[in-house]
Amino acid sequence: YCIPAPSNCSLDDRIDNVTFGTTLNNNSSCSANGYANYTTTVAATDIIAGGSNPMRVTVGPGGTENVGVWIDYDRSGSFETSEFTLLGSGNGVTIVGSVVVPASAPLGQTRMRVRARFSTAVTGTTACTTYTFGETEDYLVNLVPCVQGVISTQPANKSVTCFGNTTFSMAATGSLLTYKWEYRTSATGPWLFVTNGGVYSGATTNTLTITGAPGTMSGYQYRVLVDGACTATEFSNAATLTVTPLTATINT
């Protein structure tokens, strides 16, 4: 693998953190000559072959930093244009994107390069190009098979006193799963997506929280849609919310 020529890594033009896969969450400061090799000091993180793997890179505040990622899928010892992902750009922020790993990529460990470049575009051909201002970090990643999602625990019916709190929870296994809760106002009504706000929170997690449920929500039903890197949409069973009225206690 080529080692980039020295570049100026200041408190501004740098990579502060890389978060990727199941375990990689590496904080760093400016490295010598703008290059850091973490392949021997940071454990390889698992990423999903055939999946869109979320990635977060925090950059310095000195101006617009452009961030690109290369993964040597064919293990040729070089970073090619076909192995490049443009993650995004920002100024002193965390850049959030995804790296789509080909399903045909060989499983096992290989090398990844993350580069931040000040004020100039990062392209697939610049894995080894000299950057005047910026930083380069190398890591190991471990490509693992995509696992189809399976719902292991269904949401259960809940009963709560008027304006009380409750949760609907479920559990599932699989690769890069996402969750979307739906509700309907009766057992025959149309399904609608839950959005965070009002009485709802956790609408895109495996646990939906309801805070201060009014009596008008009694009879509402809830289910969750589960998607994954290699999972067609799965629907959980419907669970019903019962809201019981407050009972007055009178002391004479």
Short mmCIF file of C-alpha atoms in Angstrom, two decimals:
data_model
loop_
_atom_site.label_atom_id
_atom_site.label_comp_id
_atom_site.label_asym_id
_atom_site.label_seq_id
_atom_site.Cartn_x
_atom_site.Cartn_y
_atom_site.Cartn_z
CA TYR A 1 0.00 0.00 0.00
CA CYS A 2 1.26 3.47 -0.87
CA ILE A 3 2.08 5.86 1.95
CA PRO A 4 0.96 9.40 1.09
CA ALA A 5 3.59 12.13 1.00
CA PRO A 6 3.65 14.34 4.12
CA SER A 7 0.76 16.76 4.44
CA ASN A 8 0.03 19.55 6.90
CA CYS A 9 -2.25 18.21 9.63
CA SER A 10 -3.10 21.15 11.87
CA LEU A 11 -5.69 21.49 14.60
CA ASP A 12 -8.03 22.45 11.77
CA ASP A 13 -7.34 20.06 8.88
CA ARG A 14 -7.57 16.72 10.64
CA ILE A 15 -9.66 13.65 11.40
CA ASP A 16 -10.85 13.64 15.03
CA ASN A 17 -12.87 10.44 15.09
CA VAL A 18 -13.79 7.48 12.86
CA THR A 19 -16.78 5.31 13.77
CA PHE A 20 -17.57 2.32 11.56
CA GLY A 21 -18.79 -1.26 11.74
CA THR A 22 -19.44 -3.10 14.98
CA THR A 23 -16.50 -1.87 17.06
CA LEU A 24 -14.44 0.88 15.41
CA ASN A 25 -14.72 4.16 17.34
CA ASN A 26 -11.27 5.74 17.22
CA ASN A 27 -10.48 9.22 18.54
CA SER A 28 -7.26 10.78 17.27
CA SER A 29 -5.32 14.02 17.03
CA CYS A 30 -3.03 15.25 14.27
CA SER A 31 -0.63 12.51 13.21
CA ALA A 32 2.99 12.96 12.19
CA ASN A 33 3.23 14.06 8.55
CA GLY A 34 -0.55 13.74 8.26
CA TYR A 35 -0.54 9.92 8.16
CA ALA A 36 -1.54 7.39 10.85
CA ASN A 37 -1.44 3.60 10.51
CA TYR A 38 -3.90 2.01 12.94
CA THR A 39 -3.83 -1.44 11.33
CA THR A 40 -1.71 -2.84 14.16
CA THR A 41 -3.10 -0.88 17.11
CA VAL A 42 -6.86 -0.84 16.50
CA ALA A 43 -8.73 -4.15 16.20
CA ALA A 44 -10.42 -4.91 12.88
CA THR A 45 -14.11 -4.04 12.91
CA ASP A 46 -16.79 -6.23 11.30
CA ILE A 47 -18.68 -4.81 8.32
CA ILE A 48 -21.41 -6.46 6.29
CA ALA A 49 -20.72 -7.74 2.79
CA GLY A 50 -23.67 -6.83 0.58
CA GLY A 51 -24.88 -4.16 2.99
CA SER A 52 -24.94 -0.37 3.34
CA ASN A 53 -22.72 0.14 6.38
CA PRO A 54 -23.19 3.44 8.31
CA MET A 55 -20.04 5.48 8.92
CA ARG A 56 -19.27 8.66 10.88
CA VAL A 57 -16.13 10.80 10.53
CA THR A 58 -15.57 13.93 12.66
CA VAL A 59 -13.28 16.57 11.10
CA GLY A 60 -11.56 19.74 12.32
CA PRO A 61 -13.06 23.24 12.20
CA GLY A 62 -10.58 24.98 9.88
CA GLY A 63 -12.77 25.03 6.77
CA THR A 64 -14.49 22.60 4.46
CA GLU A 65 -12.96 19.13 4.82
CA ASN A 66 -13.78 16.54 2.15
CA VAL A 67 -13.77 12.92 3.33
CA GLY A 68 -13.27 9.82 1.20
CA VAL A 69 -13.00 6.12 2.07
CA TRP A 70 -11.26 3.27 0.24
CA ILE A 71 -11.56 -0.44 1.12
CA ASP A 72 -9.32 -2.94 -0.69
CA TYR A 73 -12.11 -5.40 -1.48
CA ASP A 74 -10.01 -7.50 -3.90
CA ARG A 75 -6.99 -7.44 -1.54
CA SER A 76 -4.68 -6.41 -4.36
CA GLY A 77 -2.56 -4.24 -2.09
CA SER A 78 -3.73 -1.02 -3.73
CA PHE A 79 -6.78 1.23 -3.51
CA GLU A 80 -8.71 1.45 -6.77
CA THR A 81 -11.41 3.82 -7.99
CA SER A 82 -14.00 1.03 -7.80
CA GLU A 83 -13.20 0.67 -4.09
CA PHE A 84 -13.88 4.33 -3.26
CA THR A 85 -16.78 5.94 -1.39
CA LEU A 86 -17.21 9.71 -1.10
CA LEU A 87 -18.54 10.11 2.44
CA GLY A 88 -19.20 13.86 2.38
CA SER A 89 -17.81 17.21 3.54
CA GLY A 90 -18.13 19.58 6.47
CA ASN A 91 -16.46 22.13 8.73
CA GLY A 92 -15.85 21.02 12.32
CA VAL A 93 -18.74 18.55 12.22
CA THR A 94 -19.42 14.83 12.14
CA ILE A 95 -19.97 13.70 8.56
CA VAL A 96 -22.47 10.85 8.36
CA GLY A 97 -22.69 8.52 5.38
CA SER A 98 -22.70 4.88 4.34
CA VAL A 99 -20.27 2.54 2.63
CA VAL A 100 -21.97 0.00 0.37
CA VAL A 101 -19.88 -3.17 0.37
CA PRO A 102 -20.30 -5.38 -2.72
CA ALA A 103 -21.94 -8.72 -1.98
CA SER A 104 -19.25 -10.36 -4.11
CA ALA A 105 -16.38 -9.02 -1.98
CA PRO A 106 -14.30 -11.83 -0.40
CA LEU A 107 -14.94 -12.34 3.30
CA GLY A 108 -12.21 -11.73 5.87
CA GLN A 109 -9.81 -8.93 6.77
CA THR A 110 -8.62 -6.22 4.42
CA ARG A 111 -7.33 -2.65 4.60
CA MET A 112 -9.36 0.57 4.71
CA ARG A 113 -8.13 4.12 4.17
CA VAL A 114 -9.92 7.26 5.36
CA ARG A 115 -8.72 10.65 4.03
CA ALA A 116 -9.74 14.21 4.86
CA ARG A 117 -8.66 16.94 2.44
CA PHE A 118 -9.04 20.67 2.94
CA SER A 119 -11.05 22.67 0.40
CA THR A 120 -10.40 20.27 -2.51
CA ALA A 121 -12.46 17.38 -3.82
CA VAL A 122 -11.57 13.80 -2.92
CA THR A 123 -12.00 11.33 -5.79
CA GLY A 124 -11.37 7.65 -6.37
CA THR A 125 -7.96 8.38 -7.89
CA THR A 126 -6.59 10.30 -4.89
CA ALA A 127 -5.91 7.45 -2.43
CA CYS A 128 -2.18 8.24 -2.60
CA THR A 129 -2.18 11.82 -3.87
CA THR A 130 -0.25 14.44 -1.88
CA TYR A 131 -2.57 16.71 0.09
CA THR A 132 -1.23 20.11 1.14
CA PHE A 133 -3.63 20.18 4.10
CA GLY A 134 -5.38 17.10 5.47
CA GLU A 135 -4.91 13.76 7.15
CA THR A 136 -4.92 10.06 6.21
CA GLU A 137 -5.74 7.11 8.50
CA ASP A 138 -5.50 3.38 7.69
CA TYR A 139 -7.46 0.63 9.47
CA LEU A 140 -8.33 -3.05 9.09
CA VAL A 141 -11.90 -4.15 8.48
CA ASN A 142 -13.34 -7.66 8.57
CA LEU A 143 -15.98 -8.48 5.96
CA VAL A 144 -18.64 -10.84 7.36
CA PRO A 145 -21.69 -12.48 5.75
CA CYS A 146 -25.04 -10.74 5.72
CA VAL A 147 -27.54 -12.40 8.10
CA GLN A 148 -31.24 -12.34 7.25
CA GLY A 149 -33.39 -10.62 9.87
CA VAL A 150 -35.67 -12.72 12.08
CA ILE A 151 -38.12 -11.40 14.69
CA SER A 152 -37.47 -13.33 17.90
CA THR A 153 -39.79 -11.50 20.33
CA GLN A 154 -43.14 -10.03 19.29
CA PRO A 155 -44.64 -6.88 20.88
CA ALA A 156 -47.16 -7.65 23.61
CA ASN A 157 -50.51 -6.07 24.46
CA LYS A 158 -50.28 -3.29 27.07
CA SER A 159 -52.72 -1.76 29.54
CA VAL A 160 -52.14 1.63 31.14
CA THR A 161 -54.15 4.03 33.30
CA CYS A 162 -55.32 7.19 31.56
CA PHE A 163 -52.37 9.57 30.97
CA GLY A 164 -49.94 6.88 32.08
CA ASN A 165 -46.75 5.73 30.34
CA THR A 166 -45.93 2.45 28.61
CA THR A 167 -43.70 0.87 25.97
CA PHE A 168 -44.07 -1.60 23.13
CA SER A 169 -40.89 -3.62 22.57
CA MET A 170 -39.71 -6.33 20.21
CA ALA A 171 -36.44 -8.12 19.48
CA ALA A 172 -34.89 -9.30 16.23
CA THR A 173 -31.59 -10.67 14.95
CA GLY A 174 -29.93 -9.91 11.63
CA SER A 175 -27.53 -7.57 9.82
CA LEU A 176 -27.98 -3.78 9.90
CA LEU A 177 -31.61 -3.93 10.96
CA THR A 178 -33.86 -0.85 10.91
CA TYR A 179 -37.22 -0.38 12.62
CA LYS A 180 -40.35 1.63 11.81
CA TRP A 181 -43.38 1.53 14.08
CA GLU A 182 -46.91 1.81 12.71
CA TYR A 183 -50.25 2.36 14.44
CA ARG A 184 -53.93 2.16 13.64
CA THR A 185 -56.84 3.49 15.65
CA SER A 186 -58.87 0.28 15.51
CA ALA A 187 -58.46 -3.36 14.55
CA THR A 188 -59.82 -2.61 11.06
CA GLY A 189 -58.31 0.84 10.44
CA PRO A 190 -55.48 1.65 8.03
CA TRP A 191 -51.88 1.44 9.24
CA LEU A 192 -50.01 4.76 9.60
CA PHE A 193 -46.37 5.46 10.47
CA VAL A 194 -45.60 6.65 14.00
CA THR A 195 -43.53 9.85 14.17
CA ASN A 196 -41.62 11.09 17.19
CA GLY A 197 -43.31 13.92 19.04
CA GLY A 198 -46.33 14.37 21.24
CA VAL A 199 -46.84 11.14 23.18
CA TYR A 200 -44.39 9.13 21.02
CA SER A 201 -40.64 8.56 21.11
CA GLY A 202 -38.46 5.74 19.77
CA ALA A 203 -40.43 5.47 16.53
CA THR A 204 -37.41 4.08 14.65
CA THR A 205 -36.03 1.82 17.38
CA ASN A 206 -37.06 -1.59 18.65
CA THR A 207 -38.86 0.05 21.60
CA LEU A 208 -41.73 2.52 21.12
CA THR A 209 -42.42 4.69 24.18
CA ILE A 210 -45.81 6.29 24.86
CA THR A 211 -45.85 9.06 27.46
CA GLY A 212 -49.16 10.32 28.85
CA ALA A 213 -51.55 8.15 26.83
CA PRO A 214 -55.03 9.75 26.75
CA GLY A 215 -58.19 7.69 27.00
CA THR A 216 -58.94 8.30 23.31
CA MET A 217 -56.02 6.01 22.42
CA SER A 218 -57.63 2.94 23.99
CA GLY A 219 -57.90 0.28 21.30
CA TYR A 220 -54.99 1.59 19.23
CA GLN A 221 -52.84 -1.15 17.73
CA TYR A 222 -49.09 -1.11 17.05
CA ARG A 223 -46.70 -3.13 14.91
CA VAL A 224 -43.14 -2.66 13.67
CA LEU A 225 -41.61 -3.02 10.21
CA VAL A 226 -38.14 -4.58 10.20
CA ASP A 227 -35.72 -4.15 7.29
CA GLY A 228 -32.09 -5.18 6.95
CA ALA A 229 -29.11 -5.38 4.64
CA CYS A 230 -30.38 -8.69 3.26
CA THR A 231 -33.89 -8.75 4.75
CA ALA A 232 -37.13 -8.10 2.91
CA THR A 233 -39.59 -6.12 5.03
CA GLU A 234 -40.88 -8.17 7.96
CA PHE A 235 -43.99 -7.17 9.94
CA SER A 236 -44.38 -7.98 13.59
CA ASN A 237 -47.65 -9.06 15.10
CA ALA A 238 -50.07 -6.31 16.13
CA ALA A 239 -50.26 -5.40 19.83
CA THR A 240 -53.18 -3.53 21.38
CA LEU A 241 -53.10 -0.62 23.82
CA THR A 242 -55.83 -0.46 26.47
CA VAL A 243 -56.22 2.81 28.37
CA THR A 244 -58.31 2.46 31.53
CA PRO A 245 -60.07 5.47 33.06
CA LEU A 246 -58.97 7.06 36.30
CA THR A 247 -61.01 5.97 39.31
CA ALA A 248 -61.94 8.65 41.83
CA THR A 249 -61.34 7.92 45.52
CA ILE A 250 -63.69 9.85 47.82
CA ASN A 251 -62.99 10.32 51.53
CA THR A 252 -66.03 11.50 53.44
#
